[in-house]
Short mmCIF file of C-alpha atoms in Angstrom, two decimals:
data_model
loop_
_atom_site.label_atom_id
_atom_site.label_comp_id
_atom_site.label_asym_id
_atom_site.label_seq_id
_atom_site.Cartn_x
_atom_site.Cartn_y
_atom_site.Cartn_z
CA UNK Q 1 0.00 0.00 0.00
CA UNK Q 2 1.16 3.48 -0.80
CA UNK Q 3 2.08 5.87 1.94
CA UNK Q 4 -0.72 7.98 3.38
CA UNK Q 5 0.07 11.46 4.64
CA UNK Q 6 -1.31 12.10 8.15
CA UNK Q 7 -3.46 15.23 8.20
CA UNK Q 8 -5.18 15.28 11.61
CA UNK Q 9 -5.15 18.83 12.96
CA UNK Q 10 -4.33 17.77 16.52
CA UNK Q 11 -4.54 20.30 19.35
CA UNK Q 12 -4.78 23.13 16.83
CA UNK Q 13 -8.29 21.84 16.24
CA UNK Q 14 -9.13 22.66 19.87
CA UNK Q 15 -7.64 26.14 19.89
CA UNK Q 16 -7.73 27.40 16.31
CA UNK Q 17 -11.21 28.76 15.65
CA UNK Q 18 -10.23 29.87 12.16
CA UNK Q 19 -13.17 30.95 10.03
CA UNK Q 20 -15.66 28.88 11.97
CA UNK Q 21 -18.41 30.51 13.98
CA UNK Q 22 -18.56 32.08 17.44
CA UNK Q 23 -19.54 28.80 19.07
CA UNK Q 24 -16.20 27.35 18.08
CA UNK Q 25 -14.36 30.13 19.94
CA UNK Q 26 -16.64 29.73 22.95
CA UNK Q 27 -15.80 26.01 22.90
CA UNK Q 28 -12.04 26.73 23.02
CA UNK Q 29 -12.45 29.28 25.80
CA UNK Q 30 -14.69 26.93 27.79
CA UNK Q 31 -11.93 24.30 27.70
CA UNK Q 32 -9.18 26.72 28.68
CA UNK Q 33 -11.16 28.35 31.49
CA UNK Q 34 -12.24 24.91 32.74
CA UNK Q 35 -8.63 23.79 33.02
CA UNK Q 36 -7.65 27.05 34.73
CA UNK Q 37 -10.49 26.85 37.24
CA UNK Q 38 -9.69 23.21 38.05
CA UNK Q 39 -6.04 24.09 38.69
CA UNK Q 40 -7.09 26.98 40.93
CA UNK Q 41 -9.70 24.82 42.70
CA UNK Q 42 -7.18 22.15 43.66
CA UNK Q 43 -4.82 24.86 44.94
CA UNK Q 44 -7.73 26.47 46.76
CA UNK Q 45 -8.52 23.22 48.59
CA UNK Q 46 -5.02 23.08 50.01
CA UNK Q 47 -4.84 26.79 50.81
CA UNK Q 48 -8.14 26.81 52.68
CA UNK Q 49 -7.00 23.61 54.35
CA UNK Q 50 -4.57 25.81 56.32
CA UNK Q 51 -7.52 26.66 58.59
CA UNK Q 52 -6.73 23.45 60.45
CA UNK Q 53 -3.66 25.19 61.91
CA UNK Q 54 -5.78 27.89 63.57
CA UNK Q 55 -6.29 31.63 62.93
CA UNK Q 56 -2.56 32.54 63.14
CA UNK Q 57 -1.68 29.99 60.51
CA UNK Q 58 -4.55 31.27 58.35
CA UNK Q 59 -3.41 34.89 58.61
CA UNK Q 60 0.17 34.04 57.66
CA UNK Q 61 -1.07 31.98 54.66
CA UNK Q 62 -3.24 34.87 53.49
CA UNK Q 63 -0.28 37.24 53.85
CA UNK Q 64 1.84 34.93 51.69
CA UNK Q 65 -0.75 35.15 48.91
CA UNK Q 66 -1.03 38.94 49.10
CA UNK Q 67 1.55 39.65 46.39
CA UNK Q 68 0.42 41.42 43.18
CA UNK Q 69 1.24 38.34 41.10
CA UNK Q 70 -1.29 36.27 43.01
CA UNK Q 71 -3.75 39.17 42.80
CA UNK Q 72 -3.56 39.14 39.00
CA UNK Q 73 -3.83 35.34 38.97
CA UNK Q 74 -6.87 35.52 41.20
CA UNK Q 75 -8.45 38.12 38.95
CA UNK Q 76 -7.94 35.83 35.95
CA UNK Q 77 -9.79 33.14 37.87
CA UNK Q 78 -12.68 35.56 38.43
CA UNK Q 79 -12.82 36.28 34.69
CA UNK Q 80 -12.60 32.58 33.86
CA UNK Q 81 -15.34 31.82 36.36
CA UNK Q 82 -17.62 34.48 34.87
CA UNK Q 83 -17.21 33.07 31.36
CA UNK Q 84 -17.35 29.40 32.33
CA UNK Q 85 -20.47 29.92 34.46
CA UNK Q 86 -22.51 31.92 31.95
CA UNK Q 87 -21.37 29.88 28.95
CA UNK Q 88 -22.00 26.77 31.06
CA UNK Q 89 -25.64 27.74 31.62
CA UNK Q 90 -25.95 28.19 27.86
CA UNK Q 91 -24.33 24.82 27.20
CA UNK Q 92 -26.59 22.99 29.66
CA UNK Q 93 -29.63 24.41 27.86
CA UNK Q 94 -28.21 23.67 24.41
CA UNK Q 95 -27.01 20.15 25.19
CA UNK Q 96 -30.47 19.36 26.49
CA UNK Q 97 -31.93 20.47 23.17
CA UNK Q 98 -33.25 23.94 24.07
CA UNK Q 99 -32.66 27.22 22.21
CA UNK Q 100 -31.38 25.56 19.03
CA UNK Q 101 -34.65 24.93 17.24
CA UNK Q 102 -36.26 21.76 15.97
CA UNK Q 103 -35.42 19.58 12.99
CA UNK Q 104 -37.41 20.14 9.80
CA UNK Q 105 -37.09 19.75 6.08
CA UNK Q 106 -33.93 21.56 4.93
CA UNK Q 107 -34.50 24.12 2.20
CA UNK Q 108 -31.94 26.57 0.86
CA UNK Q 109 -30.74 28.89 2.35
CA UNK Q 110 -30.39 26.42 5.19
CA UNK Q 111 -31.29 27.23 8.75
CA UNK Q 112 -29.31 25.29 11.32
CA UNK Q 113 -28.90 25.05 15.08
CA UNK Q 114 -25.95 27.42 15.60
CA UNK Q 115 -27.44 30.02 13.27
CA UNK Q 116 -30.78 29.98 15.10
CA UNK Q 117 -28.91 30.00 18.38
CA UNK Q 118 -26.79 33.07 17.56
CA UNK Q 119 -28.99 35.78 19.17
CA UNK Q 120 -29.19 33.71 22.36
CA UNK Q 121 -25.44 33.25 22.24
CA UNK Q 122 -24.86 36.99 22.03
CA UNK Q 123 -27.22 37.70 24.93
CA UNK Q 124 -25.37 35.19 27.09
CA UNK Q 125 -22.00 36.67 26.15
CA UNK Q 126 -23.26 40.15 27.10
CA UNK Q 127 -24.20 38.70 30.50
CA UNK Q 128 -20.75 37.16 30.83
CA UNK Q 129 -19.11 40.48 29.97
CA UNK Q 130 -21.30 42.30 32.49
CA UNK Q 131 -20.34 39.79 35.17
CA UNK Q 132 -16.66 40.26 34.31
CA UNK Q 133 -17.00 44.03 34.62
CA UNK Q 134 -18.74 43.74 38.00
CA UNK Q 135 -16.02 41.32 39.09
CA UNK Q 136 -13.32 43.71 37.90
CA UNK Q 137 -14.82 46.73 39.66
CA UNK Q 138 -15.20 44.73 42.84
CA UNK Q 139 -11.70 43.31 42.58
CA UNK Q 140 -9.77 46.49 41.95
CA UNK Q 141 -11.85 49.26 43.45
CA UNK Q 142 -13.81 47.82 46.34
CA UNK Q 143 -11.86 44.93 47.85
CA UNK Q 144 -8.90 45.67 50.08
CA UNK Z 1 -24.46 3.21 29.34
CA UNK Z 2 -21.90 4.08 32.01
CA UNK Z 3 -20.93 7.17 30.09
CA UNK Z 4 -24.55 8.34 30.05
CA UNK Z 5 -24.68 8.10 33.84
CA UNK Z 6 -21.41 10.00 34.28
CA UNK Z 7 -22.53 12.75 31.92
CA UNK Z 8 -25.91 12.94 33.65
CA UNK Z 9 -24.11 13.73 36.91
CA UNK Z 10 -21.75 16.09 35.12
CA UNK Z 11 -24.76 18.21 34.12
CA UNK Z 12 -26.53 17.92 37.48
CA UNK Z 13 -23.33 18.80 39.36
CA UNK Z 14 -23.00 21.85 37.11
CA UNK Z 15 -26.43 23.03 38.23
CA UNK Z 16 -25.55 22.51 41.92
CA UNK Z 17 -22.24 24.34 41.41
CA UNK Z 18 -24.01 27.24 39.71
CA UNK Z 19 -26.14 27.79 42.80
CA UNK Z 20 -23.53 27.15 45.49
CA UNK Z 21 -20.59 28.81 43.73
CA UNK Z 22 -22.85 31.74 42.89
CA UNK Z 23 -23.48 32.21 46.63
CA UNK Z 24 -19.81 31.54 47.38
CA UNK Z 25 -18.55 34.14 44.93
CA UNK Z 26 -21.28 36.51 46.08
CA UNK Z 27 -20.22 36.36 49.71
CA UNK Z 28 -16.47 36.15 49.11
CA UNK Z 29 -16.07 38.76 46.41
CA UNK Z 30 -19.04 40.99 46.76
CA UNK Z 31 -18.80 40.78 50.56
CA UNK Z 32 -16.99 44.09 50.87
CA UNK Z 33 -19.33 45.70 48.35
CA UNK Z 34 -22.33 44.47 50.29
CA UNK Z 35 -20.74 45.64 53.54
CA UNK Z 36 -20.42 49.17 52.19
CA UNK Z 37 -24.10 49.32 51.40
CA UNK Z 38 -24.83 47.88 54.83
CA UNK Z 39 -25.69 44.20 54.35
CA UNK Z 40 -22.38 42.33 54.51
CA UNK Z 41 -20.24 41.65 57.53
CA UNK Z 42 -16.83 42.89 56.41
CA UNK Z 43 -13.74 41.39 54.84
CA UNK Z 44 -14.68 37.77 54.11
CA UNK Z 45 -11.12 36.40 54.25
CA UNK Z 46 -10.30 38.03 57.59
CA UNK Z 47 -9.59 35.18 60.01
CA UNK Z 48 -12.38 36.19 62.39
CA UNK Z 49 -14.85 35.99 59.50
CA UNK Z 50 -13.39 32.73 58.20
CA UNK Z 51 -13.67 30.96 61.53
CA UNK Z 52 -17.05 32.49 62.26
CA UNK Z 53 -18.34 30.78 59.10
CA UNK Z 54 -16.45 27.56 59.71
CA UNK Z 55 -18.26 26.86 62.96
CA UNK Z 56 -21.70 27.09 61.38
CA UNK Z 57 -23.10 23.71 60.40
CA UNK Z 58 -24.77 25.19 57.28
CA UNK Z 59 -21.42 26.34 55.97
CA UNK Z 60 -19.73 23.04 56.76
CA UNK Z 61 -22.37 21.07 54.89
CA UNK Z 62 -22.42 23.37 51.85
CA UNK Z 63 -18.60 23.44 51.76
CA UNK Z 64 -18.54 19.65 51.56
CA UNK Z 65 -21.33 19.59 48.96
CA UNK Z 66 -19.59 22.20 46.80
CA UNK Z 67 -16.30 20.36 47.21
CA UNK Z 68 -17.80 17.07 46.04
CA UNK Z 69 -19.76 18.41 43.09
CA UNK Z 70 -16.91 20.71 42.04
CA UNK Z 71 -14.38 17.88 42.09
CA UNK Z 72 -16.65 15.54 40.17
CA UNK Z 73 -17.44 18.18 37.55
CA UNK Z 74 -13.79 19.15 37.16
CA UNK Z 75 -12.43 15.62 37.08
CA UNK Z 76 -15.03 14.46 34.54
CA UNK Z 77 -14.25 17.50 32.39
CA UNK Z 78 -10.54 16.68 32.52
CA UNK Z 79 -11.28 13.04 31.75
CA UNK Z 80 -13.31 14.19 28.72
CA UNK Z 81 -10.26 15.97 27.34
CA UNK Z 82 -8.02 12.96 27.90
CA UNK Z 83 -10.56 10.74 26.18
CA UNK Z 84 -10.33 12.94 23.09
CA UNK Z 85 -6.60 12.43 22.64
CA UNK Z 86 -6.50 9.07 20.81
CA UNK Z 87 -4.96 7.30 23.80
CA UNK Z 88 -4.87 3.54 24.09
CA UNK Z 89 -7.72 1.77 25.92
CA UNK Z 90 -5.45 0.78 28.81
CA UNK Z 91 -4.07 4.30 29.20
CA UNK Z 92 -7.61 5.70 29.17
CA UNK Z 93 -8.54 3.28 31.93
CA UNK Z 94 -5.47 4.25 33.97
CA UNK Z 95 -6.17 7.97 33.60
CA UNK Z 96 -9.80 7.43 34.58
CA UNK Z 97 -8.64 5.56 37.67
CA UNK Z 98 -6.01 8.13 38.63
CA UNK Z 99 -8.49 11.00 38.27
CA UNK Z 100 -11.08 9.12 40.34
CA UNK Z 101 -8.56 8.40 43.11
CA UNK Z 102 -7.29 12.00 43.04
CA UNK Z 103 -10.85 13.29 43.22
CA UNK Z 104 -11.77 11.06 46.15
CA UNK Z 105 -8.48 11.91 47.91
CA UNK Z 106 -9.04 15.66 47.57
CA UNK Z 107 -12.63 15.23 48.70
CA UNK Z 108 -11.58 13.33 51.83
CA UNK Z 109 -8.91 15.93 52.65
CA UNK Z 110 -11.28 18.87 52.12
CA UNK Z 111 -14.06 17.24 54.13
CA UNK Z 112 -11.62 16.45 56.93
CA UNK Z 113 -10.62 20.13 57.08
CA UNK Z 114 -14.22 21.31 57.09
CA UNK Z 115 -15.22 18.87 59.86
CA UNK Z 116 -12.16 19.45 62.05
CA UNK Z 117 -12.42 23.24 61.88
CA UNK Z 118 -16.16 23.00 62.55
CA UNK Z 119 -15.54 20.96 65.70
CA UNK Z 120 -12.54 22.84 67.10
CA UNK Z 121 -13.85 26.34 66.56
CA UNK Z 122 -17.28 25.33 67.70
CA UNK Z 123 -16.23 25.03 71.35
CA UNK K 1 -22.62 32.48 -30.79
CA UNK K 2 -25.19 35.04 -29.68
CA UNK K 3 -24.61 38.05 -27.51
CA UNK K 4 -25.44 36.54 -24.15
CA UNK K 5 -23.19 33.55 -24.77
CA UNK K 6 -20.17 35.75 -25.49
CA UNK K 7 -20.86 37.73 -22.36
CA UNK K 8 -20.95 34.51 -20.27
CA UNK K 9 -17.61 33.44 -21.70
CA UNK K 10 -16.01 36.78 -20.88
CA UNK K 11 -13.14 36.56 -18.40
CA UNK K 12 -14.13 38.42 -15.23
CA UNK K 13 -10.76 38.27 -13.51
CA UNK K 14 -7.72 36.08 -13.07
CA UNK K 15 -7.42 34.28 -9.78
CA UNK K 16 -4.40 32.63 -8.20
CA UNK K 17 -5.11 29.02 -7.22
CA UNK K 18 -2.77 27.70 -4.53
CA UNK K 19 -3.23 23.95 -4.44
CA UNK K 20 -1.59 21.49 -2.07
CA UNK K 21 0.38 18.86 -3.97
CA UNK K 22 1.44 15.56 -2.46
CA UNK K 23 2.66 12.57 -4.41
CA UNK K 24 3.31 9.47 -2.29
CA UNK K 25 5.53 8.02 -5.00
CA UNK K 26 7.56 11.18 -5.56
CA UNK K 27 10.41 12.68 -3.60
CA UNK K 28 8.87 16.10 -3.10
CA UNK K 29 7.43 17.01 0.26
CA UNK K 30 3.86 18.34 0.35
CA UNK K 31 3.82 21.91 -0.92
CA UNK K 32 1.48 24.55 -2.33
CA UNK K 33 1.65 25.06 -6.08
CA UNK K 34 0.41 28.21 -7.82
CA UNK K 35 -1.77 28.37 -10.92
CA UNK K 36 -3.35 31.36 -12.62
CA UNK K 37 -6.93 30.64 -13.56
CA UNK K 38 -9.14 32.91 -15.70
CA UNK K 39 -12.57 33.12 -14.11
CA UNK K 40 -15.74 33.26 -16.17
CA UNK K 41 -19.30 33.82 -14.97
CA UNK K 42 -20.68 30.97 -12.89
CA UNK K 43 -17.35 29.17 -12.69
CA UNK K 44 -17.04 26.98 -9.59
CA UNK K 45 -13.89 25.99 -7.77
CA UNK K 46 -14.28 22.55 -9.31
CA UNK K 47 -14.44 24.14 -12.79
CA UNK K 48 -11.23 25.96 -11.89
CA UNK K 49 -9.51 22.69 -10.98
CA UNK K 50 -10.73 21.15 -14.23
CA UNK K 51 -9.35 24.14 -16.12
CA UNK K 52 -5.95 23.62 -14.47
CA UNK K 53 -5.99 19.92 -15.34
CA UNK K 54 -6.90 20.73 -18.94
CA UNK K 55 -4.50 23.60 -19.56
CA UNK K 56 -1.72 23.65 -16.97
CA UNK K 57 -1.05 20.43 -15.11
CA UNK K 58 -2.61 17.08 -15.99
CA UNK K 59 -1.14 15.37 -12.91
CA UNK K 60 -3.30 17.29 -10.43
CA UNK K 61 -5.59 14.82 -8.62
CA UNK K 62 -8.85 15.18 -6.76
CA UNK K 63 -12.09 13.29 -6.40
CA UNK K 64 -15.31 14.53 -7.96
CA UNK K 65 -18.29 13.14 -9.76
CA UNK K 66 -21.68 14.80 -10.11
CA UNK K 67 -20.51 18.48 -10.09
CA UNK K 68 -23.85 19.53 -8.57
CA UNK K 69 -23.66 18.97 -4.83
CA UNK K 70 -25.34 15.56 -4.78
CA UNK K 71 -22.60 12.95 -4.63
CA UNK K 72 -20.41 14.48 -1.91
CA UNK K 73 -17.09 13.55 -3.53
CA UNK K 74 -15.37 16.90 -3.95
CA UNK K 75 -15.04 18.00 -0.32
CA UNK K 76 -11.96 20.20 0.06
CA UNK K 77 -10.53 22.76 2.44
CA UNK K 78 -11.11 25.94 0.43
CA UNK K 79 -9.98 29.30 1.80
CA UNK K 80 -10.09 28.16 5.40
CA UNK K 81 -13.35 26.21 5.43
CA UNK K 82 -14.30 22.69 4.39
CA UNK K 83 -16.60 23.03 1.37
CA UNK K 84 -17.69 21.20 -1.74
CA UNK K 85 -15.67 22.45 -4.72
CA UNK K 86 -18.69 22.15 -7.01
CA UNK K 87 -20.92 24.10 -4.66
CA UNK K 88 -18.89 27.30 -4.47
CA UNK K 89 -18.44 29.81 -7.25
CA UNK K 90 -15.01 31.41 -7.39
CA UNK K 91 -16.40 34.96 -7.47
CA UNK K 92 -18.43 34.24 -4.34
CA UNK K 93 -15.22 33.59 -2.42
CA UNK K 94 -14.48 37.35 -2.79
CA UNK K 95 -10.76 36.80 -3.03
CA UNK K 96 -8.08 36.80 -5.71
CA UNK K 97 -6.41 33.91 -3.95
CA UNK K 98 -8.02 30.49 -3.72
CA UNK K 99 -6.10 28.23 -1.34
CA UNK K 100 -7.17 24.61 -1.73
CA UNK K 101 -6.01 21.87 0.63
CA UNK K 102 -7.35 18.37 1.16
CA UNK K 103 -9.92 17.96 3.95
CA UNK K 104 -8.22 18.01 7.35
CA UNK K 105 -8.57 15.11 9.81
CA UNK K 106 -8.32 12.50 7.02
CA UNK K 107 -5.13 10.91 5.71
CA UNK K 108 -4.10 12.24 2.31
CA UNK K 109 -3.84 9.68 -0.47
CA UNK K 110 -2.59 12.11 -3.09
CA UNK K 111 -2.93 15.87 -3.76
CA UNK K 112 -6.53 16.70 -2.80
CA UNK K 113 -7.75 13.12 -2.34
CA UNK K 114 -8.58 12.29 1.30
CA UNK K 115 -8.92 8.74 2.60
CA UNK K 116 -12.57 8.55 3.72
CA UNK K 117 -12.43 4.89 4.76
CA UNK K 118 -12.38 5.79 8.48
CA UNK K 119 -15.60 7.77 8.08
CA UNK K 120 -17.37 4.92 6.32
CA UNK K 121 -16.17 2.43 8.93
CA UNK K 122 -17.64 4.52 11.74
CA UNK K 123 -20.78 5.08 9.70
CA UNK K 124 -21.19 1.30 9.47
CA UNK K 125 -20.61 0.92 13.22
CA UNK K 126 -23.89 2.71 14.07
CA UNK K 127 -25.83 0.26 11.85
CA UNK K 128 -27.42 2.89 9.60
CA UNK K 129 -30.38 0.85 8.44
CA UNK K 130 -33.81 -0.11 9.78
CA UNK K 131 -33.60 -2.98 12.23
CA UNK K 132 -36.79 -4.96 12.87
CA UNK K 133 -37.21 -7.94 15.14
CA UNK K 134 -39.47 -9.59 12.60
CA UNK K 135 -36.91 -10.03 9.81
CA UNK K 136 -39.27 -12.20 7.78
CA UNK K 137 -41.70 -9.29 7.47
CA UNK K 138 -38.83 -6.99 6.52
CA UNK K 139 -37.57 -9.30 3.78
CA UNK K 140 -40.95 -10.04 2.22
CA UNK K 141 -43.29 -7.29 3.43
CA UNK K 142 -47.05 -7.77 3.66
CA UNK K 143 -47.65 -4.06 4.23
CA UNK K 144 -45.96 -0.82 5.18
CA UNK K 145 -44.52 0.21 8.56
CA UNK K 146 -46.75 2.94 9.92
CA UNK K 147 -45.30 6.40 10.43
CA UNK K 148 -47.07 9.71 10.89
CA UNK K 149 -45.95 12.88 9.14
CA UNK K 150 -44.70 14.44 12.40
CA UNK K 151 -42.69 11.30 13.17
CA UNK K 152 -41.08 11.62 9.76
CA UNK K 153 -40.30 15.32 10.29
CA UNK K 154 -38.44 14.46 13.50
CA UNK K 155 -35.63 12.79 11.58
CA UNK K 156 -35.98 13.53 7.84
CA UNK K 157 -33.48 16.40 8.03
CA UNK K 158 -30.78 14.00 9.22
CA UNK K 159 -31.51 11.63 6.34
CA UNK K 160 -30.40 14.26 3.81
CA UNK K 161 -26.72 13.49 4.53
CA UNK K 162 -24.55 12.84 1.44
CA UNK K 163 -21.53 11.49 3.38
CA UNK K 164 -19.16 14.13 1.99
CA UNK K 165 -17.34 14.20 5.33
CA UNK K 166 -17.04 17.99 5.65
CA UNK K 167 -18.39 17.87 9.22
CA UNK K 168 -15.63 15.49 10.29
CA UNK K 169 -13.05 17.88 8.83
CA UNK K 170 -14.56 20.78 10.78
CA UNK K 171 -15.00 18.99 14.12
CA UNK K 172 -12.45 19.92 16.83
CA UNK K 173 -12.89 16.59 18.63
CA UNK K 174 -12.17 14.59 15.47
CA UNK K 175 -9.02 16.74 15.14
CA UNK K 176 -7.44 14.95 18.11
CA UNK K 177 -9.45 11.75 18.53
CA UNK K 178 -9.26 8.75 16.26
CA UNK K 179 -11.89 6.90 18.30
CA UNK K 180 -14.57 9.62 18.43
CA UNK K 181 -17.48 8.40 16.31
CA UNK K 182 -17.86 11.88 14.81
CA UNK K 183 -20.71 14.13 13.67
CA UNK K 184 -21.71 12.25 10.52
CA UNK K 185 -22.01 8.72 12.01
CA UNK K 186 -23.62 10.02 15.22
CA UNK K 187 -26.20 11.89 13.15
CA UNK K 188 -26.87 8.76 11.11
CA UNK K 189 -27.20 6.80 14.35
CA UNK K 190 -29.68 9.29 15.80
CA UNK K 191 -31.60 9.33 12.51
CA UNK K 192 -32.35 5.60 12.99
CA UNK K 193 -32.62 5.72 16.77
CA UNK K 194 -35.36 8.36 16.47
CA UNK K 195 -37.14 6.55 13.65
CA UNK K 196 -40.40 5.13 15.02
CA UNK K 197 -40.19 2.16 12.65
CA UNK K 198 -36.86 1.04 14.08
CA UNK K 199 -36.35 -1.65 16.73
CA UNK K 200 -32.55 -1.68 16.90
CA UNK K 201 -32.04 0.71 19.83
CA UNK K 202 -30.22 -1.85 21.98
CA UNK K 203 -27.69 -2.60 19.25
CA UNK K 204 -27.13 1.02 18.33
CA UNK K 205 -27.02 2.89 21.60
CA UNK K 206 -23.95 1.02 22.89
CA UNK K 207 -22.01 2.76 20.12
CA UNK K 208 -23.79 6.13 20.26
CA UNK K 209 -23.57 6.50 24.04
CA UNK K 210 -20.12 4.95 24.48
CA UNK K 211 -17.21 6.89 25.96
CA UNK K 212 -16.34 8.00 22.41
CA UNK K 213 -19.91 8.77 21.43
CA UNK K 214 -22.21 11.79 21.76
CA UNK K 215 -20.68 13.03 25.01
CA UNK K 216 -17.43 13.95 23.31
CA UNK K 217 -19.37 16.64 21.43
CA UNK K 218 -19.25 20.06 23.10
CA UNK K 219 -21.32 22.02 20.62
CA UNK K 220 -18.56 23.88 18.80
CA UNK K 221 -21.12 23.99 15.98
CA UNK K 222 -18.59 23.86 13.13
CA UNK K 223 -20.15 20.71 11.64
CA UNK K 224 -23.53 22.36 11.15
CA UNK K 225 -21.93 25.50 9.79
CA UNK K 226 -20.10 23.68 6.98
CA UNK K 227 -22.75 21.09 6.07
CA UNK K 228 -23.62 21.63 2.38
CA UNK K 229 -27.05 20.00 2.75
CA UNK K 230 -28.35 21.68 5.91
CA UNK K 231 -28.34 18.38 7.78
CA UNK K 232 -27.31 20.02 11.08
CA UNK K 233 -25.32 17.25 12.81
CA UNK K 234 -24.90 19.37 15.98
CA UNK K 235 -28.68 19.41 16.44
CA UNK K 236 -28.93 15.62 16.04
CA UNK K 237 -26.19 15.04 18.62
CA UNK K 238 -27.78 17.40 21.17
CA UNK K 239 -31.11 15.63 20.65
CA UNK K 240 -29.41 12.30 21.30
CA UNK K 241 -27.92 13.71 24.52
CA UNK K 242 -31.26 15.13 25.61
CA UNK K 243 -32.90 11.76 25.08
CA UNK K 244 -30.33 9.99 27.26
CA UNK K 245 -30.55 12.70 29.93
CA UNK K 246 -34.33 12.40 30.10
CA UNK K 247 -33.96 8.63 30.43
CA UNK K 248 -31.88 9.40 33.53
CA UNK K 249 -35.10 10.83 35.00
CA UNK K 250 -37.05 7.90 33.61
CA UNK K 251 -38.67 10.21 31.07
CA UNK K 252 -37.06 9.18 27.81
CA UNK K 253 -39.29 8.79 24.79
CA UNK K 254 -40.23 5.21 24.11
CA UNK K 255 -39.88 4.40 20.46
CA UNK K 256 -40.60 0.88 19.42
CA UNK K 257 -41.25 -0.65 16.07
CA UNK K 258 -44.42 0.75 14.60
CA UNK K 259 -47.15 -1.56 13.41
CA UNK K 260 -47.46 -3.01 9.93
CA UNK K 261 -50.34 -1.55 7.92
CA UNK K 262 -51.60 -3.96 5.25
CA UNK K 263 -52.30 -2.44 1.86
CA UNK K 264 -55.87 -1.23 1.30
CA UNK K 265 -57.85 -4.04 -0.31
CA UNK K 266 -61.21 -2.68 -1.40
CA UNK K 267 -60.63 0.43 -3.44
CA UNK K 268 -61.97 1.72 -6.72
CA UNK K 269 -59.91 3.98 -8.98
CA UNK K 270 -61.15 7.51 -9.68
CA UNK K 271 -63.03 7.58 -12.94
CA UNK K 272 -61.31 10.67 -14.38
CA UNK K 273 -57.82 9.16 -14.58
CA UNK K 274 -56.86 8.54 -18.22
CA UNK K 275 -55.37 5.20 -19.25
CA UNK K 276 -51.61 4.89 -19.53
CA UNK K 277 -50.29 5.30 -23.08
CA UNK K 278 -49.49 2.13 -25.01
CA UNK K 279 -46.02 0.71 -24.38
CA UNK K 280 -43.48 1.64 -27.05
CA UNK K 281 -40.91 -0.98 -26.09
CA UNK K 282 -41.97 -4.65 -26.15
CA UNK K 283 -41.96 -6.21 -22.64
CA UNK K 284 -39.89 -9.31 -21.93
CA UNK K 285 -42.85 -11.59 -21.32
CA UNK K 286 -44.69 -10.40 -24.42
#
């Protein structure tokens, strides 16, 4: 048999939205933010576990995480949370068959799920952006 | 149909997380904001606040619930990604096992912390 | 040649085709080769490739057949999206550069020819045909399997698939996973699973709901976007997920083989139907 040339896109398929639609970019971001939140969550379990050592131990742990680098990291987690949560609500609804329309007889120009879903998608993304802005205001102007 | 069951819980855990983490983020991050307009109780990560919460049974129970659902949701999500990488059947099995053990381990550790702090600061 | 014909033959512009070349027998590594193609009114990308083969390079290879979006042979990666070459006019691409590569996520046999065998194998794995417990009735039917119009509308869209494989080229999960069943076969599986005449759910759902089945879809939506027939694989997969989720609450839809309706016996033809014209070709028995 002659040699076949492998042409699977690999991880670029996960991250490279290319000329595909908005949903494809939301998919990539959902993956990335999910991984980020999981990493933070595991760290968070151990950090909050320092409560076992009593209030003094807790205060010294909190002081150790007070540096600007951790602040920025924490803020990224807030942004990731805002996106993952709002996009997650959308995905739950979509994956259970809501907000994407019903099957019918295709006639040109074709109507399809992601096209019908687009206005809903934009509304959800506006919510996510609003949540990010609230989070940002809270993080940098209100919290100590 | 094992996968169906796992995914079923992935979705249900997401709903639980949405509610609990919504409250969690509300109290932890908007705490100061709420305090300024007169509803909150001050800096949520101040040790007095932290231990005040820890000795309430409601907080202990919701911490453990959020810990469990969060870990399941996260670990299943991570497993999903691994299962999309053309790994061998045996490697997939191993990764599934490792993630399950890690999840249970973290859950036990987190629950232990929540229970111990609840008991010691309760007296 | 009348006036309108000469106008149709007029060259609108010259476009640069950049086509990926790969020859398994040759020494050259895969590379893009440039061709200048004069574009006339209504000329499709496939026409452009034919023009190159006729005038510039007879060794250029691709797969095509019907040149009208029915057979699903000429799927290619054209200017950043998987499309059918016959279905897209060059002027509609709004670019003076047409970059053509073989469909991603398939092995390349030569030039623009992808190896679709993997797709067909997975398509077979979902058993894309009606399964009835009473095989005797299926082989020599005494009537028709009942189906209402609404029951037909629930799946007919997914039956329009032409197996061109564009969805598999667009899917981000297929990009990394060899085992993932993929949008086309999952849609075909759901098409039969949701068919009220079908009784093969037990055989099919082990594949559809396996750890490489519907749950590896995360609604990136690219498959539905590129489908040239409006089949909407993403919708079919979400419906399959919904069905399984509802079963988790004990509320899944029960679909079992519909009953057999015998043909109507006592009927009289309408009087105003004219007789068929006499046969012009002698029949075998006559």
